[in-house]
Coordinates of C-alpha atoms and ligand atoms in Angstrom, one line a residue:
M824 CA 25.4 -16.0 -7.1
V825 CA 25.3 -14.0 -10.4
N826 CA 22.0 -12.8 -11.6
E827 CA 21.4 -14.5 -15.0
R828 CA 18.9 -12.2 -16.6
G829 CA 18.5 -11.1 -20.2
R830 CA 17.5 -14.3 -22.1
D831 CA 16.0 -11.9 -24.6
G832 CA 19.4 -10.8 -25.9
P833 CA 20.3 -8.6 -28.8
Q834 CA 18.9 -9.7 -32.2
G835 CA 20.2 -8.9 -35.6
G836 CA 22.5 -6.2 -34.3
K837 CA 19.7 -4.7 -32.3
G838 CA 19.3 -4.6 -28.5
P839 CA 16.9 -6.5 -26.3
V840 CA 13.2 -5.6 -25.9
T841 CA 12.8 -3.2 -23.0
I842 CA 10.0 -1.2 -21.7
F843 CA 10.9 1.6 -24.1
G844 CA 7.7 3.5 -25.0
P845 CA 5.7 2.8 -27.0
D846 CA 3.8 5.9 -25.9
F847 CA 6.8 7.9 -24.7
P848 CA 9.9 6.3 -26.1
F849 CA 12.4 8.0 -23.8
P850 CA 15.5 6.0 -22.7
F851 CA 14.9 6.2 -18.9
D852 CA 17.4 3.5 -18.3
D853 CA 20.2 5.4 -20.1
W854 CA 19.2 8.6 -18.3
I855 CA 19.7 7.1 -14.8
A856 CA 22.9 5.3 -15.7
H857 CA 24.6 8.2 -17.4
P858 CA 27.8 9.3 -15.6
A859 CA 26.8 13.0 -15.8
G860 CA 23.9 12.3 -13.5
L861 CA 20.3 13.5 -13.7
G862 CA 21.1 17.2 -13.5
S863 CA 21.5 19.9 -10.9
I864 CA 19.5 22.5 -9.0
P865 CA 20.8 26.0 -8.0
A866 CA 23.0 26.0 -4.9
E867 CA 20.6 28.4 -3.1
R868 CA 17.9 25.7 -3.3
H869 CA 20.1 23.0 -1.8
G870 CA 18.6 21.5 1.3
E871 CA 15.1 22.7 0.2
E872 CA 12.3 20.4 1.5
V873 CA 10.1 18.6 -1.0
A874 CA 7.2 16.5 0.1
V875 CA 6.8 12.9 -1.2
V876 CA 3.4 11.3 -0.4
G877 CA 3.9 7.6 -0.3
A878 CA 6.9 5.3 0.4
G879 CA 6.2 2.8 -2.3
I880 CA 8.7 2.3 -5.1
S881 CA 7.8 5.5 -7.1
G882 CA 8.0 7.6 -4.0
L883 CA 11.3 6.2 -2.8
V884 CA 12.9 6.3 -6.3
A885 CA 12.0 10.0 -6.6
A886 CA 13.1 10.7 -3.0
Y887 CA 16.4 8.9 -3.6
E888 CA 17.1 10.8 -6.9
L889 CA 16.0 14.1 -5.4
M890 CA 18.3 13.6 -2.4
K891 CA 21.2 13.0 -4.8
L892 CA 20.4 16.4 -6.4
G893 CA 20.7 18.1 -3.0
V894 CA 17.0 18.4 -2.3
K895 CA 15.7 17.3 1.2
P896 CA 12.8 14.9 0.5
V897 CA 10.3 14.6 3.3
V898 CA 8.5 11.2 2.8
Y899 CA 5.1 10.6 4.2
E900 CA 3.7 7.1 4.5
A901 CA 0.2 6.2 5.8
S902 CA 0.7 2.4 5.9
Q903 CA 3.8 0.3 5.3
M904 CA 7.0 1.3 3.5
G905 CA 7.2 -0.5 0.2
G906 CA 3.6 0.0 -0.7
R907 CA 2.6 -2.6 -3.3
L908 CA 6.0 -4.2 -3.2
R909 CA 5.0 -5.9 0.1
S910 CA 6.9 -9.0 1.2
Q911 CA 5.4 -10.4 4.4
A912 CA 7.6 -12.8 6.3
F913 CA 6.0 -15.9 7.8
E914 CA 6.1 -16.0 11.6
G915 CA 9.4 -17.3 12.8
A916 CA 10.9 -17.8 9.3
E917 CA 12.9 -14.7 8.5
G918 CA 13.5 -14.3 4.8
V919 CA 10.7 -16.8 3.9
V920 CA 8.1 -14.4 2.5
A921 CA 4.7 -14.1 0.9
E922 CA 4.9 -11.6 -2.0
L923 CA 1.6 -9.8 -1.6
G924 CA 2.1 -7.3 -4.4
G925 CA 4.6 -7.4 -7.3
M926 CA 6.4 -10.7 -7.4
R927 CA 7.6 -11.4 -11.0
F928 CA 9.5 -8.7 -12.8
P929 CA 10.1 -8.9 -16.5
V930 CA 13.8 -8.5 -17.5
S931 CA 12.6 -5.7 -19.8
S932 CA 12.1 -3.6 -16.6
T933 CA 15.5 -2.0 -17.0
C934 CA 15.0 0.9 -14.7
F935 CA 13.6 -1.3 -11.9
Y936 CA 16.6 -3.6 -12.3
H937 CA 19.0 -0.6 -12.2
Y938 CA 18.0 -0.2 -8.6
V939 CA 17.8 -3.9 -7.9
D940 CA 21.4 -4.3 -9.1
M941 CA 22.6 -1.1 -7.4
L942 CA 21.4 -2.6 -4.1
G943 CA 23.2 -5.9 -4.8
L944 CA 20.0 -7.9 -4.6
Q945 CA 19.8 -11.4 -6.0
T946 CA 17.2 -12.4 -8.5
R947 CA 16.2 -15.7 -10.2
P948 CA 13.7 -16.9 -12.8
F949 CA 10.1 -16.9 -11.6
P950 CA 8.3 -20.3 -11.7
N951 CA 5.7 -19.3 -14.3
P952 CA 3.6 -21.9 -16.1
L953 CA 5.4 -24.0 -18.6
T954 CA 8.8 -22.6 -17.8
E955 CA 12.0 -24.4 -16.7
A956 CA 11.8 -22.6 -13.4
A957 CA 8.4 -24.1 -12.7
G958 CA 9.6 -27.7 -13.5
S959 CA 6.2 -29.0 -14.2
T960 CA 2.8 -27.4 -14.9
V961 CA -0.7 -28.7 -14.5
I962 CA -3.5 -27.1 -16.5
D963 CA -6.9 -28.0 -15.3
L964 CA -9.9 -26.8 -17.3
E965 CA -13.5 -28.0 -17.2
G966 CA -12.4 -30.9 -15.0
V967 CA -9.7 -32.2 -17.4
T968 CA -6.2 -32.2 -16.1
H969 CA -3.0 -31.9 -18.3
Y970 CA 0.5 -32.4 -16.9
A971 CA 3.2 -30.7 -18.9
H972 CA 6.8 -29.4 -18.9
T973 CA 6.4 -27.3 -22.1
V974 CA 3.6 -26.3 -24.4
Y975 CA 4.5 -29.3 -26.6
D976 CA 3.4 -31.8 -24.0
L977 CA -0.2 -30.4 -24.2
P978 CA -2.9 -31.5 -26.6
P979 CA -2.7 -29.8 -30.1
L980 CA -5.5 -27.3 -29.2
F981 CA -3.0 -25.4 -26.9
A982 CA -0.5 -25.0 -29.7
Q983 CA -3.3 -23.8 -32.0
V984 CA -4.2 -21.2 -29.4
A985 CA -0.6 -20.1 -29.0
D986 CA -0.2 -19.8 -32.8
A987 CA -3.5 -17.9 -33.2
W988 CA -2.3 -15.3 -30.6
E989 CA 1.0 -14.8 -32.5
L990 CA -0.9 -14.5 -35.8
A991 CA -3.4 -12.1 -34.3
L992 CA -0.6 -9.8 -33.1
Q993 CA 0.9 -9.8 -36.6
E994 CA -2.3 -8.2 -37.8
V995 CA -1.2 -5.1 -35.9
R996 CA 2.5 -5.3 -37.0
F997 CA 3.8 -6.7 -33.7
A998 CA 7.1 -7.8 -35.1
D999 CA 7.8 -4.4 -36.6
I1000 CA 7.0 -2.6 -33.3
Q1001 CA 9.3 -5.0 -31.3
S1002 CA 12.0 -4.5 -33.9
A1003 CA 11.7 -0.7 -33.5
I1004 CA 11.8 -1.1 -29.7
R1005 CA 15.0 -3.2 -30.0
A1006 CA 16.6 -0.6 -32.3
R1007 CA 15.2 2.3 -30.2
D1008 CA 14.1 3.6 -33.5
V1009 CA 11.8 6.4 -32.2
G1010 CA 10.5 7.5 -35.6
T1011 CA 9.3 4.1 -36.6
L1012 CA 8.0 3.2 -33.2
K1013 CA 5.9 6.4 -32.9
S1014 CA 4.5 6.1 -36.3
L1015 CA 3.4 2.4 -35.8
W1016 CA 2.1 3.0 -32.3
N1017 CA 0.4 6.3 -33.0
D1018 CA -1.5 4.6 -35.7
L1019 CA -2.9 2.0 -33.2
V1020 CA -3.9 4.4 -30.5
P1021 CA -7.0 6.0 -32.1
R1022 CA -8.0 2.6 -33.6
W1023 CA -7.8 0.6 -30.4
D1024 CA -8.5 3.0 -27.6
D1025 CA -12.3 2.3 -27.8
R1026 CA -12.0 -1.5 -28.0
T1027 CA -11.5 -4.3 -25.5
F1028 CA -9.0 -7.1 -25.3
Y1029 CA -11.9 -9.5 -25.9
D1030 CA -12.9 -7.6 -29.0
F1031 CA -9.4 -8.0 -30.3
V1032 CA -9.3 -11.7 -29.7
A1033 CA -12.8 -12.4 -31.0
S1034 CA -12.5 -10.2 -34.1
S1035 CA -8.9 -11.1 -35.1
K1036 CA -8.7 -13.2 -38.3
A1037 CA -6.6 -15.7 -36.5
F1038 CA -9.1 -16.5 -33.7
S1039 CA -12.3 -16.0 -35.7
S1040 CA -11.5 -19.0 -37.8
L1041 CA -11.2 -21.1 -34.6
S1042 CA -13.8 -22.3 -32.1
F1043 CA -15.1 -20.5 -29.0
R1044 CA -13.2 -23.1 -27.0
H1045 CA -9.9 -21.7 -28.4
R1046 CA -10.8 -18.2 -27.0
E1047 CA -11.8 -19.7 -23.7
V1048 CA -8.6 -21.7 -23.4
F1049 CA -6.6 -18.6 -24.4
G1050 CA -8.3 -16.7 -21.6
H1051 CA -7.1 -19.2 -19.0
V1052 CA -3.7 -20.3 -20.3
G1053 CA -3.0 -17.3 -22.6
F1054 CA 0.4 -15.9 -23.1
G1055 CA 3.1 -15.9 -20.5
T1056 CA 1.6 -16.0 -17.0
G1057 CA -1.9 -17.1 -17.9
G1058 CA -5.2 -15.9 -16.4
W1059 CA -5.6 -13.2 -19.0
D1060 CA -9.4 -13.5 -19.3
S1061 CA -9.6 -11.3 -16.2
D1062 CA -8.4 -8.5 -18.5
Y1063 CA -10.8 -9.2 -21.4
P1064 CA -12.9 -6.0 -20.6
N1065 CA -9.7 -3.8 -20.5
S1066 CA -8.6 -1.5 -23.2
M1067 CA -6.7 -3.4 -25.9
L1068 CA -4.0 -0.7 -25.9
E1069 CA -3.0 -1.8 -22.4
I1070 CA -2.6 -5.4 -23.6
F1071 CA -0.6 -4.3 -26.6
R1072 CA 1.9 -2.5 -24.4
V1073 CA 2.3 -5.6 -22.2
V1074 CA 3.2 -7.9 -25.0
M1075 CA 5.1 -5.4 -27.1
T1076 CA 7.5 -4.6 -24.2
N1077 CA 7.8 -8.3 -23.1
C1078 CA 6.2 -7.6 -19.7
D1079 CA 4.7 -11.0 -19.7
Q1080 CA 7.8 -13.1 -20.3
D1081 CA 11.3 -13.8 -18.9
Q1082 CA 10.4 -12.7 -15.4
H1083 CA 12.5 -12.9 -12.3
L1084 CA 11.7 -12.8 -8.6
V1085 CA 13.8 -10.9 -6.0
V1086 CA 15.3 -13.5 -3.6
G1087 CA 14.2 -12.7 -0.1
G1088 CA 11.4 -10.4 -1.3
A1089 CA 10.8 -7.4 -3.6
E1090 CA 10.2 -5.1 -0.7
Q1091 CA 14.0 -5.0 -0.2
V1092 CA 14.1 -2.7 -3.2
P1093 CA 12.1 0.3 -1.7
R1094 CA 13.6 -0.5 1.8
G1095 CA 17.1 -0.6 0.3
L1096 CA 16.6 2.8 -1.4
W1097 CA 15.6 4.2 2.0
R1098 CA 18.8 3.0 3.6
C1099 CA 21.2 3.5 0.7
C1100 CA 24.0 6.0 1.0
P1101 CA 24.7 7.1 -2.6
S1102 CA 28.4 7.4 -3.4
R1103 CA 27.8 10.6 -5.4
L1104 CA 25.5 13.3 -4.2
A1105 CA 25.2 17.1 -4.2
Y1106 CA 25.2 19.1 -1.0
W1107 CA 24.7 16.4 1.5
P1108 CA 27.7 14.9 3.4
A1109 CA 28.9 11.4 2.5
G1110 CA 26.9 8.8 4.4
T1111 CA 23.6 10.6 4.0
S1112 CA 20.6 8.4 3.2
L1113 CA 16.8 8.9 3.2
A1114 CA 16.7 7.2 6.5
S1115 CA 19.3 9.5 8.1
L1116 CA 17.5 12.6 6.7
H1117 CA 14.3 11.4 8.4
G1118 CA 15.8 10.4 11.7
G1119 CA 14.9 6.8 10.8
A1120 CA 11.2 6.8 9.9
P1121 CA 9.0 8.6 7.3
K1122 CA 6.4 11.0 8.5
A1123 CA 2.8 9.8 9.1
G1124 CA 0.2 9.7 6.4
V1125 CA -1.0 12.8 4.7
A1126 CA -4.5 14.1 5.7
R1127 CA -4.6 17.4 3.8
I1128 CA -2.9 19.2 0.9
A1129 CA -3.7 22.8 0.2
R1130 CA -2.1 26.0 -1.1
D1131 CA -0.9 28.2 1.8
G1132 CA -0.9 32.0 2.0
D1133 CA 2.7 32.2 0.7
G1134 CA 1.9 30.3 -2.5
R1135 CA 3.6 27.2 -1.2
I1136 CA 1.8 23.9 -0.8
A1137 CA 0.9 23.0 2.7
V1138 CA 0.9 19.3 3.7
T1139 CA -0.8 18.3 6.9
D1140 CA -0.1 14.9 8.3
A1141 CA -2.5 12.6 10.2
W1142 CA -1.3 14.2 13.6
G1143 CA -2.0 17.7 12.4
D1144 CA 1.6 18.8 11.7
T1145 CA 1.6 21.2 8.7
R1146 CA 4.6 22.1 6.6
G1147 CA 4.9 24.3 3.5
Y1148 CA 6.7 23.0 0.4
A1149 CA 7.7 24.5 -3.0
A1150 CA 6.9 21.1 -4.5
V1151 CA 4.8 18.0 -3.5
L1152 CA 4.9 14.6 -5.3
A1153 CA 1.8 12.5 -4.7
T1154 CA 2.5 8.8 -5.5
C1155 CA -0.5 7.3 -3.6
Q1156 CA -3.3 5.9 -5.8
G1157 CA -5.3 8.8 -7.3
W1158 CA -8.6 7.9 -5.7
L1159 CA -7.0 8.6 -2.3
L1160 CA -6.8 12.3 -3.2
T1161 CA -10.6 12.4 -2.9
T1162 CA -11.1 9.8 -0.1
Q1163 CA -8.2 9.7 2.4
I1164 CA -6.7 13.1 1.7
E1165 CA -8.5 16.4 1.8
C1166 CA -6.9 17.9 -1.3
E1167 CA -7.7 21.4 -2.3
E1168 CA -9.6 21.2 -5.6
S1169 CA -7.8 24.2 -7.3
L1170 CA -4.4 22.3 -7.1
F1171 CA -5.5 20.3 -10.2
S1172 CA -7.5 21.2 -13.3
Q1173 CA -10.9 19.7 -13.6
K1174 CA -9.5 17.7 -16.6
I1175 CA -7.0 16.1 -14.2
W1176 CA -9.6 15.5 -11.6
M1177 CA -11.7 13.7 -14.2
A1178 CA -8.7 11.5 -15.1
L1179 CA -7.8 10.8 -11.5
D1180 CA -11.4 9.9 -10.6
R1181 CA -12.2 7.8 -13.7
T1182 CA -9.1 5.7 -13.1
R1183 CA -10.3 2.1 -12.9
Y1184 CA -8.6 -0.3 -10.5
M1185 CA -8.5 -4.1 -10.8
Q1186 CA -9.1 -6.2 -7.7
S1187 CA -6.7 -8.9 -6.7
S1188 CA -6.4 -11.4 -3.9
K1189 CA -3.5 -13.8 -2.9
T1190 CA -3.4 -16.4 -0.2
F1191 CA -0.1 -18.0 0.9
V1192 CA 0.9 -20.9 3.2
M1193 CA 4.3 -22.0 4.4
V1194 CA 4.9 -25.7 4.2
D1195 CA 7.4 -28.0 5.9
R1196 CA 9.3 -28.8 2.7
P1197 CA 8.9 -28.6 -1.1
F1198 CA 6.9 -31.9 -1.1
W1199 CA 5.6 -31.2 -4.6
K1200 CA 8.8 -32.6 -6.0
D1201 CA 8.1 -36.0 -4.6
K1202 CA 7.3 -38.4 -7.4
D1203 CA 4.0 -40.2 -7.8
P1204 CA 5.1 -43.9 -7.8
R1205 CA 2.3 -44.7 -10.4
T1206 CA 3.1 -42.1 -12.9
G1207 CA 6.7 -40.9 -12.1
R1208 CA 5.4 -37.3 -12.2
D1209 CA 5.7 -34.6 -9.6
V1210 CA 2.9 -35.0 -7.1
M1211 CA 1.9 -31.4 -7.5
S1212 CA 2.9 -28.6 -10.0
M1213 CA 2.5 -25.0 -10.8
T1214 CA -1.3 -25.0 -11.5
L1215 CA -3.5 -23.0 -13.8
T1216 CA -7.2 -23.7 -13.5
D1217 CA -10.7 -22.4 -14.2
R1218 CA -11.5 -23.2 -10.5
L1219 CA -11.6 -20.7 -7.7
T1220 CA -7.8 -20.7 -7.2
R1221 CA -6.9 -19.7 -10.8
G1222 CA -3.1 -19.7 -10.3
T1223 CA -1.2 -21.7 -7.8
Y1224 CA 2.6 -21.1 -7.5
L1225 CA 5.2 -23.2 -5.7
F1226 CA 8.4 -21.6 -4.3
E1227 CA 11.5 -23.2 -2.9
A1228 CA 13.4 -21.1 -0.3
G1229 CA 16.6 -23.2 -0.5
P1230 CA 18.0 -26.4 0.9
G1231 CA 16.6 -27.5 4.2
Q1232 CA 14.2 -24.6 4.2
P1233 CA 10.4 -24.6 4.3
G1234 CA 8.6 -24.1 1.0
V1235 CA 5.9 -21.5 0.2
I1236 CA 2.8 -22.1 -1.8
C1237 CA 0.7 -19.2 -3.2
L1238 CA -2.5 -21.3 -3.1
T1239 CA -4.4 -18.8 -5.1
Y1240 CA -3.6 -15.6 -7.0
S1241 CA -6.7 -14.2 -8.7
W1242 CA -8.1 -11.0 -10.1
M1243 CA -11.5 -9.3 -10.6
S1244 CA -14.5 -11.5 -10.0
D1245 CA -12.3 -14.4 -8.8
A1246 CA -10.7 -12.0 -6.2
L1247 CA -14.2 -10.7 -5.2
K1248 CA -15.2 -14.3 -4.3
M1249 CA -12.6 -14.2 -1.6
L1250 CA -13.1 -10.6 -0.4
P1251 CA -15.5 -11.2 2.5
E1252 CA -13.7 -14.3 3.7
P1253 CA -11.2 -14.4 6.6
V1254 CA -7.8 -16.0 5.9
D1255 CA -8.6 -19.5 7.3
R1256 CA -11.7 -19.8 5.1
R1257 CA -9.7 -18.6 2.1
V1258 CA -7.2 -21.4 2.7
R1259 CA -9.9 -24.0 3.1
L1260 CA -11.7 -22.8 -0.1
A1261 CA -8.4 -23.0 -2.0
L1262 CA -7.5 -26.4 -0.6
S1263 CA -10.9 -27.8 -1.5
A1264 CA -10.5 -26.6 -5.1
L1265 CA -6.9 -28.1 -5.3
H1266 CA -8.1 -31.4 -3.8
K1267 CA -10.3 -31.8 -6.9
I1268 CA -7.1 -31.5 -9.0
Y1269 CA -4.8 -33.5 -6.7
P1270 CA -7.1 -35.9 -4.8
D1271 CA -4.1 -37.9 -3.5
V1272 CA -2.1 -35.0 -2.1
D1273 CA -2.8 -33.9 1.5
I1274 CA -1.5 -30.3 1.2
A1275 CA -2.9 -29.3 4.7
S1276 CA -0.7 -31.9 6.4
H1277 CA 2.4 -29.9 5.2
I1278 CA 1.2 -26.4 6.4
I1279 CA 3.3 -24.8 9.1
S1280 CA 2.9 -21.3 10.6
D1281 CA -0.1 -19.0 10.0
P1282 CA -1.3 -18.4 6.4
I1283 CA -1.1 -14.9 4.9
T1284 CA -3.6 -13.3 2.6
V1285 CA -4.3 -9.9 1.0
S1286 CA -7.2 -8.2 -0.9
W1287 CA -5.8 -4.8 -2.0
E1288 CA -9.3 -3.4 -2.7
A1289 CA -10.2 -3.9 1.0
D1290 CA -7.3 -1.7 2.2
R1291 CA -8.3 2.0 2.6
H1292 CA -4.7 3.0 1.6
F1293 CA -5.0 1.4 -1.8
L1294 CA -8.7 0.7 -2.8
G1295 CA -7.5 -1.6 -5.6
A1296 CA -4.5 -3.6 -6.8
F1297 CA -3.5 -1.6 -9.8
K1298 CA -5.0 0.4 -12.7
G1299 CA -6.6 -1.5 -15.6
A1300 CA -7.7 1.1 -18.1
L1301 CA -11.0 0.6 -19.8
P1302 CA -11.8 1.4 -23.4
G1303 CA -11.9 5.2 -23.9
H1304 CA -9.4 5.8 -21.1
Y1305 CA -6.4 6.8 -23.2
R1306 CA -7.1 10.5 -22.9
Y1307 CA -7.1 10.2 -19.1
N1308 CA -3.8 8.4 -19.1
Q1309 CA -2.3 10.9 -21.5
R1310 CA -3.4 13.9 -19.2
M1311 CA -2.0 12.3 -16.1
Y1312 CA 1.2 11.2 -17.8
A1313 CA 1.9 14.7 -19.3
H1314 CA 1.1 16.5 -16.1
F1315 CA 4.8 16.8 -15.0
M1316 CA 5.3 19.3 -17.9
Q1317 CA 3.9 22.3 -15.9
D1318 CA 5.2 25.4 -17.6
G1319 CA 1.9 25.9 -19.4
L1320 CA -0.2 25.4 -16.2
P1321 CA -1.7 28.4 -14.3
P1322 CA 0.4 29.2 -11.2
E1323 CA -2.1 27.7 -8.7
Q1324 CA -1.7 24.3 -10.4
Q1325 CA 2.1 24.3 -10.4
G1326 CA 4.3 22.5 -7.9
I1327 CA 2.1 19.4 -7.3
F1328 CA 3.2 16.3 -9.2
I1329 CA 1.8 12.9 -9.6
A1330 CA 3.6 9.6 -10.2
G1331 CA 3.2 5.8 -9.8
D1332 CA 1.2 2.9 -11.1
D1333 CA -1.9 5.1 -11.8
V1334 CA 0.0 7.5 -14.0
S1335 CA 1.9 4.8 -15.8
W1336 CA 1.2 3.4 -19.3
T1337 CA 2.0 -0.1 -18.1
P1338 CA 0.0 -0.4 -14.8
A1339 CA 0.5 -3.6 -12.8
W1340 CA 4.1 -3.6 -13.9
V1341 CA 6.5 -1.9 -11.5
E1342 CA 8.6 -0.4 -14.3
G1343 CA 5.9 2.1 -15.2
A1344 CA 5.8 3.3 -11.6
V1345 CA 9.5 3.8 -11.7
Q1346 CA 9.5 5.6 -15.0
T1347 CA 6.7 8.0 -14.0
S1348 CA 8.7 8.8 -10.8
L1349 CA 11.7 9.8 -13.0
N1350 CA 9.4 12.1 -14.9
A1351 CA 8.4 13.7 -11.6
V1352 CA 12.1 14.1 -10.7
W1353 CA 12.7 16.0 -13.9
G1354 CA 9.5 18.1 -13.2
I1355 CA 10.6 19.0 -9.7
M1356 CA 14.2 19.7 -10.7
H1357 CA 12.8 22.1 -13.4
H1358 CA 10.3 23.6 -10.9
L1359 CA 13.2 24.4 -8.5
G1360 CA 15.1 26.2 -11.3
G1361 CA 17.4 23.2 -12.0
R1362 CA 18.4 21.6 -15.3
T1363 CA 19.8 18.5 -16.8
H1364 CA 23.4 18.1 -18.0
P1365 CA 23.7 18.9 -21.8
D1366 CA 25.1 15.4 -22.4
N1367 CA 22.2 13.8 -20.6
P1368 CA 18.9 15.3 -21.5
G1369 CA 15.9 14.2 -19.4
P1370 CA 12.3 13.3 -20.2
G1371 CA 11.1 16.9 -20.0
D1372 CA 13.8 18.2 -22.3
V1373 CA 12.6 16.0 -25.2
F1374 CA 8.9 15.8 -24.3
A1375 CA 7.8 18.1 -27.1
D1376 CA 9.3 15.6 -29.7
L1377 CA 8.4 12.4 -28.0
A1378 CA 5.1 13.2 -26.2
P1379 CA 2.4 10.6 -26.2
I1380 CA -0.1 11.4 -29.0
A1381 CA -3.0 13.5 -27.9
L1382 CA -6.5 12.5 -29.1
P1383 CA -9.2 15.1 -29.6
D1384 CA -11.5 15.8 -26.7
Ligands
FAD1279 C1 -1.3 -7.9 -6.4 C2 -0.3 -7.2 -7.2 C3 0.5 -7.9 -8.1 C4 1.5 -7.2 -8.8 N1 2.3 -7.9 -9.6 C5 3.3 -7.3 -10.3 C6 4.3 -8.1 -10.9 O1 4.3 -9.3 -10.8 N2 5.3 -7.4 -11.6 C7 5.4 -6.1 -11.6 O2 6.3 -5.5 -12.3 N3 4.5 -5.3 -10.9 C8 3.5 -5.9 -10.3 N4 2.6 -5.2 -9.6 C9 2.6 -3.7 -9.7 C10 3.6 -3.0 -8.8 O3 3.6 -3.7 -7.5 C11 3.2 -1.6 -8.7 O4 3.2 -1.0 -10.0 C12 4.1 -0.7 -7.8 O5 4.5 -1.4 -6.6 C13 3.4 0.6 -7.5 O6 4.2 1.4 -6.8 P1 3.8 2.9 -6.5 O7 4.9 3.5 -5.7 O8 3.2 3.5 -7.7 O9 2.5 2.8 -5.5 P2 2.4 2.1 -4.1 O10 3.3 1.0 -3.9 O11 0.9 1.9 -3.8 O12 2.9 3.3 -3.1 C14 2.0 4.4 -2.7 C15 2.2 4.5 -1.2 O13 1.3 5.6 -0.8 C16 0.9 5.2 0.5 N5 -0.2 6.1 0.9 C17 -1.5 6.0 0.7 N6 -2.2 7.0 1.2 C18 -1.3 7.8 1.8 C19 -1.4 9.0 2.5 N7 -2.6 9.6 2.8 N8 -0.3 9.6 3.0 C20 0.9 9.0 2.7 N9 1.1 7.8 2.1 C21 0.0 7.3 1.6 C22 0.5 3.8 0.4 O14 0.5 3.2 1.7 C23 1.7 3.3 -0.4 O15 2.8 2.8 0.4 C24 1.6 -5.8 -8.8 C25 0.8 -5.1 -7.9 C26 -0.2 -5.8 -7.1 C27 -1.0 -5.0 -6.2

């Protein structure tokens, strides 16, 4: 089956909206697709070991690209390969999975899809609320239930909310920014975006909604409904306290629309990179993969990182094995550098430590069950409607998603996907009780449907904040956090750093401008690849400059301290 992505096609001679900037508008997708490759390192450094802490997507993209340059990545993983792209199979049903981390990937994530397509993975539209892929949607707020296929089936208040959001965004020149992204017009994009950064860094998403002209002429109820149904995927009120800059980035780069799932599970992407034998690679013989370089498995988790006597960086794993490296890339969440890993303080400046430690994580919980068949497509004989639908509600479950695995296959229900306070309500509960709580909330919406009678196999649940290898689901920057993000993001440019701070790199969701979206983890990992290549004395091909080559011109705006 062909992947039919890219509904947001070119417009007016311009390209599609992609995650291009807005903070650092570098064409990462063109850089990785260019026939000249990412660059080269001096032959005498071929085979040199570089440590990569974490086998999530950012660690494995970096390891894969570094291997192609002739480096020997040594990957360490404390928990499961794939990190927050975790697809857990239901017992006895191979290929039928619960997506515990990332599950819906906007088509604007062009670097992520570069690797998805390279690995030959199949994708299809994600069953988001009010989309064709969902079929039908139920919105249940304050005990009133609406059944809809599109927004036009809902009462007029919902269309008013959608219109108000569009108008509110126009107050910050949303259309002009998207047009600059489509055209990859760096000058216009930077001038429009750099104007918003100092004005909105201090303000929350809720502030934006409440103070916009569009919403302030409407009722509180409109804001409340927006928080639950919102744009794209719904449930955005969990982000109301977040920095508005983060929400701008989501909507301006179309993160919240036209999303696909990876058939069989997103974890196939990091695992595929681990096994993939690139057709073109420096130094290593054909048939080399990350798996073959590691004898099949990554090294154990990292317990300590410190400068050794030779000026190299010593990495000690959980079993006490210490190796020295010219460069180390840390892709685990930043808080782990002060909790799980004993990291020598002088490796980072105090400004970077401040940024790492102030990083704010959002909580998230998901609970899945496998069911005998996609029974939700049965019709209610009284109404002719689907007996159950993709559901957004103000009840405990917040979002319920329905997945078909294919003809004759069992179905999967994500009974509840929630964030922040809704996720904390589930935190102390074991999986069976989480299922019962979710079923009880859904029973109030679907009193005639006996969901429990369809459940087969054991349920699966996750609370990322309860896992010591994560401590949270993803970053969600608060007002005033722009400077921290800017410091972490720019850290791969190390020429100006004192020698004792050079050689250790950071990448991943924490460093990204678009946390909670995998594309940012991939793009920051590509920055680190450039940084490590440069650190090892390498350079890019003149036809294909990399992020560090153009950083001085494109760098995210710095705000005064
Ligand atoms: C609930 C949830 C929903 C999401 N939904 C979406 C979505 O729908 N769409 C989207 O695009 N993105 C989504 N994301 C975001 C996306 O999953 C992440 O941005 C991305 O997977 C992060 O990758 P990473 O490599 O930066 O970090 P990680 O995947 O966390 O990788 C870091 C790795 O480091 C390992 N580690 C920790 N400590 C150590 C140690 N001491 N030694 C060695 N290794 C260590 C961890 O085990 C982990 O494997 C979601 C994330 C979550 C949690």
